[in-house]
Amino acid sequence: MSTISPELGESAPNRLPVAPEESLPDWLKLTRPSVYLVVVIGLTYWYLACLPLWHSDVWLQLKYGEWIWANRQLPETEVFMPLAEGVPYTDSTWLSQLLFYGAHSAAGLDGIRLLYSVTLTAIHTSLLLAAFRTTGRMWLALLVPATMLPLLWPNCMVPRPQLFGALLFVWLVQIACNNWQRRNWFLIPLIFLCWVNLHGSFLIGLAVLGCCVVGRAIDAWRTSGKVASVLNDPDTRRWLLVSELSIVACLANPYGLELFRSLFALIRNQNLRDILEWQPLSIRSMDGIGFVGSIVVLFCVFRLSRRAITATETLLLVGFGIACMQYTRSTLWWGLLTPYVLSPHVAESVDRYRPRKLYSGGRSLRNTVLAAAIGWILFAYSPPGLAMIHHRPRKLESQVSRFTPIATADFLREHPPSGPIFHPLEWGDWLAWYGPEHLECMLTSHIALVPEEIWRAYQRITETKSGWELTLDGLGIRTLVIDKVRQGSLLSAVRESASWRVVHEDRLGVVAHLVDGHGPSGDESNEEHEATSSSK
Amino acid sequence: MKKAWPASTVFLAVQILAVLGITGSIAHSRHLASERSPKLELSATARLPQPAFDVPDLVSNEQLRAVLLRLQPRFRDKERNVNFIEHALRVWKHDSTFDDPQCLSGAEMVEILTHHPSYSSAYTSETPPLISDTPEKLDLRVAGKNAKFGKSASRHHDHWLACLAESGIGLDHKIQTVRREIYLRDLLVQAIQDFRLDDREYEWSAMIFAYFMPDQKMWTNDMERRMKFDLIAKRLMRANDRLGVCNGTHRLYALALLVQLHQQNQVLSPDLFDRVCARLKSVSNTLVASQEDNGGWNRRWSEGENARDGKDTSTTVDKILVTGHQLEWLSICPQEIQPPRENLVRAGQWLVDAVCESSNETIAEHYTFYSHVVGALSNWRSIRPAQFLSDDLITQ
């Protein structure tokens, strides 16, 4: 049906009737490449939404979210590890915890999966669009972020607050890599306002801002050759001021400046030195290989490119490169940063060999409808979509990873143990969430909050070092939950010990109880005069 | 077209905002810090548990006199053992004096423990100081019996402080270290800072906190961990009864101390107070079941009736250790927690006999074990041993 505008009446007989599609704004009409992008993004979402939830981390976030919601306050000390009672807890991820809990309250585990897959898809989309805009080629847009996949994927498998930080990091870097825009005055502080309450990695964002300020100052100085020009450079001034605003935004958290202090203390925590992601990067590890590979790619691209490397790019690469060598977990930020640095250089190099063709195809509403339909279909047939739209809830077993000790936790729910229990570190969060109410887990993923003596005790027991049974007794532990695969030596020792009786065994785990009246022989514990000093 | 703000206006506005934000945040952080680390309220002198019982059936005046005379601190011509001195001081008190010239007075014992020149004169020049005082650290030297310089060191973490507190020394007592004069208060504050709940030894720390911080509801260590008597009580109840120093009896003493402190100051939550009382009552029942026919307890006391199966290998000295310690903590417990009086009397009588039958060499070798007999029997008569001996001599 065609409509005739009132303007097209008899007074304007020579003007053609305007089709409704042409009267629509351009942003509502997509190009054909945009449809391809939607397909790629939709498939990314669909794949991520199909992944089962990992058995660590997210469960503790849920538990804390639940606690915060129920108590209408933030925890002041560690709540779910009785052996760490009284240890101060600065909850830098409280907003993430509430988000996870909100998602779970709204749609159960599918809500978590939706939140996880949407966040990761948003990260992927940001990387993809940025690369596409810079290079102007679909294949390069797909290729450039994909080179960083070996670094990114291991850090993104687990739904945790860090992912929200990663998304905001990507947005910040994207802003930093583009020309200054007026909206940055509130966008950047807004990013930090959210980030500081979502995850402690906002410090990484402040480091990016620092690189931008110093980098632009160096570039201004290099261009003019005068130090005074740095102060007059509008770009440097803007970045300096927006950095100040961002720092002020970072103070808008429940702890104020105290949050900074506690995060620096966390970085120095001794317990974390035993965790792989807090250790220096090993070149032999998958992360290390990925990191070296990315440096090789960067080197090759920089050799080919005739585009000047800016001081900001240099500072960012050097700063984050050093951070990666110090802490393996920094490879996430490196993997997110590098595509932004690579893209313009790749674009310049490729453009020289094969000049870019401007897109000549038109925009049409049909493309938009097609993209929307594809997007809807992929969402509707993703597991969260099936659950929410078609109300087809799935079994717990199919929603969580196959390494999740469901049967072990079910046994503990049926036979709640008294007192603290020993269990694998990786299972702590799951047991705290899914296990019986008031279960006293020895450890959760909050390792930095665990007193060092408890952490050493955990290691001593896991490695069945001499006196491991005495250590268990000192902790008041009468129930052991053992990972059959990773804690084989402990399992053997328990099976051989007369003091312990295996009361449950399933595919993944074993539960053992201390036999009444039995316990470790205490040759070191009886003699007043033989007892040695405590460890100081 | 919108007109851009002048750069100077933007600059000034941002600076004002930054200053306001940072100032507000500093004030907020200070408020949080003061909430997290409350000020310490230290009692100038230790509030020691007051024995409330006088049971002559458990030990008569004559028996007590005989026992106390045998267990006086005859250390003058012997190799000085810090652990022995600490034990003697806690039961005989800082103001004790003795007629026997072989005995060290309370003041002399305090001098050895708190005055570096006096301490060092008793040992070789190689012996490290008892109080390690460096710009980085203020600490007591703690070492095992068989360690190098072990005899010149304290044996347990915070035992030195607890013994001085029990002897009646106040926090204003001057301590002479290698390089300066400090006060007992300084070492106590250091001990509060250093305290780790999950260390192997925590019994004496619990005691000094109860002695010197009876009004403190919460405090923090140098890791900012929040400590409460609730937390300490849970720690004391965490491990198996039969493990721990002196067969776990020091834990029981510390728990009994907390019960008494709670009855005065409500330092425990009601639930935990009930749990502590239930635990001590359960131990008390176990003691009834495990008491040997002669009245003593052996090292397997926590096994209840099984401890009497005839397979126990405890020596008499071991049994003196266990029975002395048990009677000592029971002496500061509420009566409803204690075993029946008949069991206590039998234990007391056995101790008296065992001490009287012990040779001087055995007593000298195991003085620390025997010192708890002094503490236990004196408490059950509500007397101070040195005072009792001097009064007794006057009466005679």
JSON list of C-alpha atoms in Angstrom, two decimals, chain B residues 92-258:
[
{"chain": "B", "resi": 92, "resn": "TRP", "atom": "CA", "xyz": [54.76, -18.59, 93.52]},
{"chain": "B", "resi": 93, "resn": "LYS", "atom": "CA", "xyz": [54.11, -14.98, 92.36]},
{"chain": "B", "resi": 94, "resn": "HIS", "atom": "CA", "xyz": [56.46, -12.03, 91.95]},
{"chain": "B", "resi": 95, "resn": "ASP", "atom": "CA", "xyz": [56.54, -11.06, 95.63]},
{"chain": "B", "resi": 96, "resn": "SER", "atom": "CA", "xyz": [57.37, -14.50, 96.99]},
{"chain": "B", "resi": 97, "resn": "THR", "atom": "CA", "xyz": [60.26, -15.01, 99.36]},
{"chain": "B", "resi": 98, "resn": "PHE", "atom": "CA", "xyz": [61.68, -18.24, 100.74]},
{"chain": "B", "resi": 99, "resn": "ASP", "atom": "CA", "xyz": [63.68, -19.21, 103.78]},
{"chain": "B", "resi": 100, "resn": "ASP", "atom": "CA", "xyz": [65.57, -21.81, 101.86]},
{"chain": "B", "resi": 101, "resn": "PRO", "atom": "CA", "xyz": [68.67, -20.04, 100.47]},
{"chain": "B", "resi": 102, "resn": "GLN", "atom": "CA", "xyz": [68.61, -22.35, 97.44]},
{"chain": "B", "resi": 103, "resn": "CYS", "atom": "CA", "xyz": [65.36, -20.81, 96.33]},
{"chain": "B", "resi": 104, "resn": "LEU", "atom": "CA", "xyz": [65.10, -17.82, 94.05]},
{"chain": "B", "resi": 105, "resn": "SER", "atom": "CA", "xyz": [62.72, -15.17, 95.28]},
{"chain": "B", "resi": 106, "resn": "GLY", "atom": "CA", "xyz": [59.92, -13.91, 93.05]},
{"chain": "B", "resi": 107, "resn": "ALA", "atom": "CA", "xyz": [61.79, -10.64, 92.55]},
{"chain": "B", "resi": 108, "resn": "GLU", "atom": "CA", "xyz": [64.93, -12.50, 91.46]},
{"chain": "B", "resi": 109, "resn": "MET", "atom": "CA", "xyz": [62.97, -14.58, 88.99]},
{"chain": "B", "resi": 110, "resn": "VAL", "atom": "CA", "xyz": [61.31, -11.48, 87.57]},
{"chain": "B", "resi": 111, "resn": "GLU", "atom": "CA", "xyz": [64.72, -9.87, 87.27]},
{"chain": "B", "resi": 112, "resn": "ILE", "atom": "CA", "xyz": [66.09, -12.77, 85.25]},
{"chain": "B", "resi": 113, "resn": "LEU", "atom": "CA", "xyz": [63.15, -12.75, 82.90]},
{"chain": "B", "resi": 114, "resn": "THR", "atom": "CA", "xyz": [62.84, -9.02, 82.38]},
{"chain": "B", "resi": 115, "resn": "HIS", "atom": "CA", "xyz": [66.31, -7.52, 82.84]},
{"chain": "B", "resi": 116, "resn": "HIS", "atom": "CA", "xyz": [68.77, -8.37, 80.12]},
{"chain": "B", "resi": 117, "resn": "PRO", "atom": "CA", "xyz": [71.99, -7.84, 82.12]},
{"chain": "B", "resi": 118, "resn": "SER", "atom": "CA", "xyz": [70.71, -10.16, 84.87]},
{"chain": "B", "resi": 119, "resn": "TYR", "atom": "CA", "xyz": [69.60, -12.68, 82.29]},
{"chain": "B", "resi": 120, "resn": "SER", "atom": "CA", "xyz": [72.84, -12.63, 80.34]},
{"chain": "B", "resi": 121, "resn": "SER", "atom": "CA", "xyz": [74.96, -13.04, 83.48]},
{"chain": "B", "resi": 122, "resn": "ALA", "atom": "CA", "xyz": [73.40, -16.49, 83.91]},
{"chain": "B", "resi": 123, "resn": "TYR", "atom": "CA", "xyz": [74.49, -17.69, 80.47]},
{"chain": "B", "resi": 124, "resn": "THR", "atom": "CA", "xyz": [77.46, -17.68, 78.17]},
{"chain": "B", "resi": 125, "resn": "SER", "atom": "CA", "xyz": [78.28, -14.71, 76.00]},
{"chain": "B", "resi": 126, "resn": "GLU", "atom": "CA", "xyz": [77.09, -16.62, 72.96]},
{"chain": "B", "resi": 127, "resn": "THR", "atom": "CA", "xyz": [73.58, -16.98, 74.31]},
{"chain": "B", "resi": 128, "resn": "PRO", "atom": "CA", "xyz": [71.19, -14.79, 72.35]},
{"chain": "B", "resi": 129, "resn": "PRO", "atom": "CA", "xyz": [69.02, -12.44, 74.39]},
{"chain": "B", "resi": 130, "resn": "LEU", "atom": "CA", "xyz": [65.67, -13.65, 75.64]},
{"chain": "B", "resi": 131, "resn": "ILE", "atom": "CA", "xyz": [63.93, -10.53, 74.42]},
{"chain": "B", "resi": 132, "resn": "SER", "atom": "CA", "xyz": [64.86, -9.90, 70.84]},
{"chain": "B", "resi": 133, "resn": "ASP", "atom": "CA", "xyz": [64.69, -6.15, 70.37]},
{"chain": "B", "resi": 134, "resn": "THR", "atom": "CA", "xyz": [65.70, -4.81, 66.99]},
{"chain": "B", "resi": 135, "resn": "PRO", "atom": "CA", "xyz": [64.40, -1.78, 65.12]},
{"chain": "B", "resi": 136, "resn": "GLU", "atom": "CA", "xyz": [62.36, -4.18, 63.00]},
{"chain": "B", "resi": 137, "resn": "LYS", "atom": "CA", "xyz": [61.02, -6.53, 65.61]},
{"chain": "B", "resi": 138, "resn": "LEU", "atom": "CA", "xyz": [60.29, -6.86, 69.29]},
{"chain": "B", "resi": 139, "resn": "ASP", "atom": "CA", "xyz": [59.84, -10.47, 70.21]},
{"chain": "B", "resi": 140, "resn": "LEU", "atom": "CA", "xyz": [60.49, -13.21, 72.76]},
{"chain": "B", "resi": 141, "resn": "ARG", "atom": "CA", "xyz": [62.92, -15.95, 71.84]},
{"chain": "B", "resi": 142, "resn": "VAL", "atom": "CA", "xyz": [61.03, -19.23, 71.77]},
{"chain": "B", "resi": 143, "resn": "ALA", "atom": "CA", "xyz": [62.79, -22.55, 71.25]},
{"chain": "B", "resi": 144, "resn": "GLY", "atom": "CA", "xyz": [62.37, -26.25, 71.88]},
{"chain": "B", "resi": 145, "resn": "LYS", "atom": "CA", "xyz": [64.07, -27.99, 74.77]},
{"chain": "B", "resi": 146, "resn": "ASN", "atom": "CA", "xyz": [66.65, -29.66, 72.60]},
{"chain": "B", "resi": 147, "resn": "ALA", "atom": "CA", "xyz": [67.27, -26.69, 70.35]},
{"chain": "B", "resi": 148, "resn": "LYS", "atom": "CA", "xyz": [70.52, -24.77, 70.60]},
{"chain": "B", "resi": 149, "resn": "PHE", "atom": "CA", "xyz": [70.19, -22.34, 73.51]},
{"chain": "B", "resi": 150, "resn": "GLY", "atom": "CA", "xyz": [66.83, -23.98, 74.18]},
{"chain": "B", "resi": 151, "resn": "LYS", "atom": "CA", "xyz": [67.14, -23.79, 77.96]},
{"chain": "B", "resi": 152, "resn": "SER", "atom": "CA", "xyz": [67.73, -20.08, 77.83]},
{"chain": "B", "resi": 153, "resn": "ALA", "atom": "CA", "xyz": [64.61, -19.52, 75.75]},
{"chain": "B", "resi": 154, "resn": "SER", "atom": "CA", "xyz": [60.93, -19.50, 76.51]},
{"chain": "B", "resi": 155, "resn": "ARG", "atom": "CA", "xyz": [59.28, -22.75, 75.48]},
{"chain": "B", "resi": 156, "resn": "HIS", "atom": "CA", "xyz": [55.89, -21.64, 74.20]},
{"chain": "B", "resi": 157, "resn": "HIS", "atom": "CA", "xyz": [54.53, -18.70, 72.31]},
{"chain": "B", "resi": 158, "resn": "ASP", "atom": "CA", "xyz": [53.35, -15.98, 74.75]},
{"chain": "B", "resi": 159, "resn": "HIS", "atom": "CA", "xyz": [54.10, -18.24, 77.73]},
{"chain": "B", "resi": 160, "resn": "TRP", "atom": "CA", "xyz": [56.54, -15.66, 79.12]},
{"chain": "B", "resi": 161, "resn": "LEU", "atom": "CA", "xyz": [53.88, -12.95, 79.06]},
{"chain": "B", "resi": 162, "resn": "ALA", "atom": "CA", "xyz": [51.22, -15.18, 80.59]},
{"chain": "B", "resi": 163, "resn": "CYS", "atom": "CA", "xyz": [53.52, -16.24, 83.42]},
{"chain": "B", "resi": 164, "resn": "LEU", "atom": "CA", "xyz": [54.52, -12.68, 84.25]},
{"chain": "B", "resi": 165, "resn": "ALA", "atom": "CA", "xyz": [50.86, -11.68, 84.21]},
{"chain": "B", "resi": 166, "resn": "GLU", "atom": "CA", "xyz": [49.92, -14.53, 86.53]},
{"chain": "B", "resi": 167, "resn": "SER", "atom": "CA", "xyz": [52.78, -13.63, 88.86]},
{"chain": "B", "resi": 168, "resn": "GLY", "atom": "CA", "xyz": [51.13, -10.25, 89.44]},
{"chain": "B", "resi": 169, "resn": "ILE", "atom": "CA", "xyz": [53.41, -8.06, 87.32]},
{"chain": "B", "resi": 170, "resn": "GLY", "atom": "CA", "xyz": [51.62, -5.07, 85.78]},
{"chain": "B", "resi": 171, "resn": "LEU", "atom": "CA", "xyz": [51.92, -3.54, 82.35]},
{"chain": "B", "resi": 172, "resn": "ASP", "atom": "CA", "xyz": [53.96, -0.63, 83.69]},
{"chain": "B", "resi": 173, "resn": "HIS", "atom": "CA", "xyz": [56.74, -2.94, 84.77]},
{"chain": "B", "resi": 174, "resn": "LYS", "atom": "CA", "xyz": [60.00, -1.88, 83.16]},
{"chain": "B", "resi": 175, "resn": "ILE", "atom": "CA", "xyz": [61.79, -4.31, 80.89]},
{"chain": "B", "resi": 176, "resn": "GLN", "atom": "CA", "xyz": [65.45, -3.87, 80.08]},
{"chain": "B", "resi": 177, "resn": "THR", "atom": "CA", "xyz": [66.28, -5.21, 76.65]},
{"chain": "B", "resi": 178, "resn": "VAL", "atom": "CA", "xyz": [69.66, -5.27, 74.96]},
{"chain": "B", "resi": 179, "resn": "ARG", "atom": "CA", "xyz": [69.31, -1.73, 73.70]},
{"chain": "B", "resi": 180, "resn": "ARG", "atom": "CA", "xyz": [66.68, 0.10, 75.72]},
{"chain": "B", "resi": 181, "resn": "GLU", "atom": "CA", "xyz": [64.17, 0.20, 78.50]},
{"chain": "B", "resi": 182, "resn": "ILE", "atom": "CA", "xyz": [60.63, -0.62, 77.57]},
{"chain": "B", "resi": 183, "resn": "TYR", "atom": "CA", "xyz": [57.49, -1.64, 79.41]},
{"chain": "B", "resi": 184, "resn": "LEU", "atom": "CA", "xyz": [55.64, -4.90, 79.63]},
{"chain": "B", "resi": 185, "resn": "ARG", "atom": "CA", "xyz": [52.83, -3.08, 77.82]},
{"chain": "B", "resi": 186, "resn": "ASP", "atom": "CA", "xyz": [55.03, -2.82, 74.70]},
{"chain": "B", "resi": 187, "resn": "LEU", "atom": "CA", "xyz": [55.51, -6.56, 74.57]},
{"chain": "B", "resi": 188, "resn": "LEU", "atom": "CA", "xyz": [51.83, -7.17, 75.14]},
{"chain": "B", "resi": 189, "resn": "VAL", "atom": "CA", "xyz": [50.87, -4.84, 72.28]},
{"chain": "B", "resi": 190, "resn": "GLN", "atom": "CA", "xyz": [53.41, -6.63, 70.08]},
{"chain": "B", "resi": 191, "resn": "ALA", "atom": "CA", "xyz": [51.88, -9.98, 71.08]},
{"chain": "B", "resi": 192, "resn": "ILE", "atom": "CA", "xyz": [48.41, -8.70, 70.17]},
{"chain": "B", "resi": 193, "resn": "GLN", "atom": "CA", "xyz": [49.71, -7.57, 66.80]},
{"chain": "B", "resi": 194, "resn": "ASP", "atom": "CA", "xyz": [51.59, -10.81, 66.15]},
{"chain": "B", "resi": 195, "resn": "PHE", "atom": "CA", "xyz": [48.81, -13.14, 67.16]},
{"chain": "B", "resi": 196, "resn": "ARG", "atom": "CA", "xyz": [47.78, -15.66, 64.52]},
{"chain": "B", "resi": 197, "resn": "LEU", "atom": "CA", "xyz": [44.70, -17.66, 65.37]},
{"chain": "B", "resi": 198, "resn": "ASP", "atom": "CA", "xyz": [45.85, -20.64, 63.35]},
{"chain": "B", "resi": 199, "resn": "ASP", "atom": "CA", "xyz": [49.32, -20.99, 64.76]},
{"chain": "B", "resi": 200, "resn": "ARG", "atom": "CA", "xyz": [50.02, -24.20, 66.63]},
{"chain": "B", "resi": 201, "resn": "GLU", "atom": "CA", "xyz": [50.22, -22.50, 70.00]},
{"chain": "B", "resi": 202, "resn": "TYR", "atom": "CA", "xyz": [47.54, -20.05, 70.97]},
{"chain": "B", "resi": 203, "resn": "GLU", "atom": "CA", "xyz": [46.62, -21.11, 74.51]},
{"chain": "B", "resi": 204, "resn": "TRP", "atom": "CA", "xyz": [48.82, -18.58, 76.31]},
{"chain": "B", "resi": 205, "resn": "SER", "atom": "CA", "xyz": [47.88, -15.83, 73.90]},
{"chain": "B", "resi": 206, "resn": "ALA", "atom": "CA", "xyz": [44.24, -16.49, 74.75]},
{"chain": "B", "resi": 207, "resn": "MET", "atom": "CA", "xyz": [45.16, -16.23, 78.43]},
{"chain": "B", "resi": 208, "resn": "ILE", "atom": "CA", "xyz": [46.99, -12.92, 78.19]},
{"chain": "B", "resi": 209, "resn": "PHE", "atom": "CA", "xyz": [44.12, -11.44, 76.19]},
{"chain": "B", "resi": 210, "resn": "ALA", "atom": "CA", "xyz": [41.72, -12.50, 78.90]},
{"chain": "B", "resi": 211, "resn": "TYR", "atom": "CA", "xyz": [44.03, -11.14, 81.63]},
{"chain": "B", "resi": 212, "resn": "PHE", "atom": "CA", "xyz": [44.76, -7.77, 80.10]},
{"chain": "B", "resi": 213, "resn": "MET", "atom": "CA", "xyz": [41.80, -7.07, 77.80]},
{"chain": "B", "resi": 214, "resn": "PRO", "atom": "CA", "xyz": [38.82, -8.17, 79.87]},
{"chain": "B", "resi": 215, "resn": "ASP", "atom": "CA", "xyz": [36.71, -5.26, 78.62]},
{"chain": "B", "resi": 216, "resn": "GLN", "atom": "CA", "xyz": [37.69, -5.45, 74.96]},
{"chain": "B", "resi": 217, "resn": "LYS", "atom": "CA", "xyz": [34.92, -6.79, 72.74]},
{"chain": "B", "resi": 218, "resn": "MET", "atom": "CA", "xyz": [36.91, -6.73, 69.52]},
{"chain": "B", "resi": 219, "resn": "TRP", "atom": "CA", "xyz": [40.43, -5.95, 68.43]},
{"chain": "B", "resi": 220, "resn": "THR", "atom": "CA", "xyz": [42.63, -6.54, 65.38]},
{"chain": "B", "resi": 221, "resn": "ASN", "atom": "CA", "xyz": [46.05, -8.00, 64.72]},
{"chain": "B", "resi": 222, "resn": "ASP", "atom": "CA", "xyz": [48.60, -6.58, 62.31]},
{"chain": "B", "resi": 223, "resn": "MET", "atom": "CA", "xyz": [46.86, -8.38, 59.43]},
{"chain": "B", "resi": 224, "resn": "GLU", "atom": "CA", "xyz": [43.72, -6.46, 60.40]},
{"chain": "B", "resi": 225, "resn": "ARG", "atom": "CA", "xyz": [41.95, -9.68, 61.25]},
{"chain": "B", "resi": 226, "resn": "ARG", "atom": "CA", "xyz": [39.18, -9.00, 63.71]},
{"chain": "B", "resi": 227, "resn": "MET", "atom": "CA", "xyz": [39.62, -10.91, 66.92]},
{"chain": "B", "resi": 228, "resn": "LYS", "atom": "CA", "xyz": [36.98, -11.63, 69.48]},
{"chain": "B", "resi": 229, "resn": "PHE", "atom": "CA", "xyz": [36.88, -13.95, 72.43]},
{"chain": "B", "resi": 230, "resn": "ASP", "atom": "CA", "xyz": [34.24, -15.90, 70.51]},
{"chain": "B", "resi": 231, "resn": "LEU", "atom": "CA", "xyz": [36.77, -16.62, 67.80]},
{"chain": "B", "resi": 232, "resn": "ILE", "atom": "CA", "xyz": [39.42, -17.62, 70.32]},
{"chain": "B", "resi": 233, "resn": "ALA", "atom": "CA", "xyz": [36.99, -19.89, 72.13]},
{"chain": "B", "resi": 234, "resn": "LYS", "atom": "CA", "xyz": [36.12, -21.62, 68.85]},
{"chain": "B", "resi": 235, "resn": "ARG", "atom": "CA", "xyz": [39.81, -22.08, 68.15]},
{"chain": "B", "resi": 236, "resn": "LEU", "atom": "CA", "xyz": [40.34, -23.57, 71.60]},
{"chain": "B", "resi": 237, "resn": "MET", "atom": "CA", "xyz": [37.56, -26.08, 70.97]},
{"chain": "B", "resi": 238, "resn": "ARG", "atom": "CA", "xyz": [38.55, -26.95, 67.41]},
{"chain": "B", "resi": 239, "resn": "ALA", "atom": "CA", "xyz": [41.06, -29.73, 67.83]},
{"chain": "B", "resi": 240, "resn": "ASN", "atom": "CA", "xyz": [40.96, -33.18, 69.38]},
{"chain": "B", "resi": 241, "resn": "ASP", "atom": "CA", "xyz": [41.04, -33.20, 73.18]},
{"chain": "B", "resi": 242, "resn": "ARG", "atom": "CA", "xyz": [43.98, -35.55, 73.44]},
{"chain": "B", "resi": 243, "resn": "LEU", "atom": "CA", "xyz": [46.24, -33.46, 71.24]},
{"chain": "B", "resi": 244, "resn": "GLY", "atom": "CA", "xyz": [47.79, -30.19, 72.21]},
{"chain": "B", "resi": 245, "resn": "VAL", "atom": "CA", "xyz": [50.38, -29.15, 74.71]},
{"chain": "B", "resi": 246, "resn": "CYS", "atom": "CA", "xyz": [50.25, -31.16, 77.96]},
{"chain": "B", "resi": 247, "resn": "ASN", "atom": "CA", "xyz": [47.63, -33.47, 76.53]},
{"chain": "B", "resi": 248, "resn": "GLY", "atom": "CA", "xyz": [45.33, -30.64, 75.62]},
{"chain": "B", "resi": 249, "resn": "THR", "atom": "CA", "xyz": [44.92, -29.42, 79.18]},
{"chain": "B", "resi": 250, "resn": "HIS", "atom": "CA", "xyz": [46.12, -25.85, 78.53]},
{"chain": "B", "resi": 251, "resn": "ARG", "atom": "CA", "xyz": [43.22, -25.41, 76.13]},
{"chain": "B", "resi": 252, "resn": "LEU", "atom": "CA", "xyz": [40.88, -26.43, 78.90]},
{"chain": "B", "resi": 253, "resn": "TYR", "atom": "CA", "xyz": [42.49, -23.95, 81.28]},
{"chain": "B", "resi": 254, "resn": "ALA", "atom": "CA", "xyz": [42.07, -21.15, 78.72]},
{"chain": "B", "resi": 255, "resn": "LEU", "atom": "CA", "xyz": [38.44, -22.13, 78.14]},
{"chain": "B", "resi": 256, "resn": "ALA", "atom": "CA", "xyz": [37.74, -22.17, 81.87]},
{"chain": "B", "resi": 257, "resn": "LEU", "atom": "CA", "xyz": [39.33, -18.74, 82.06]},
{"chain": "B", "resi": 258, "resn": "LEU", "atom": "CA", "xyz": [37.00, -17.46, 79.33]}
]
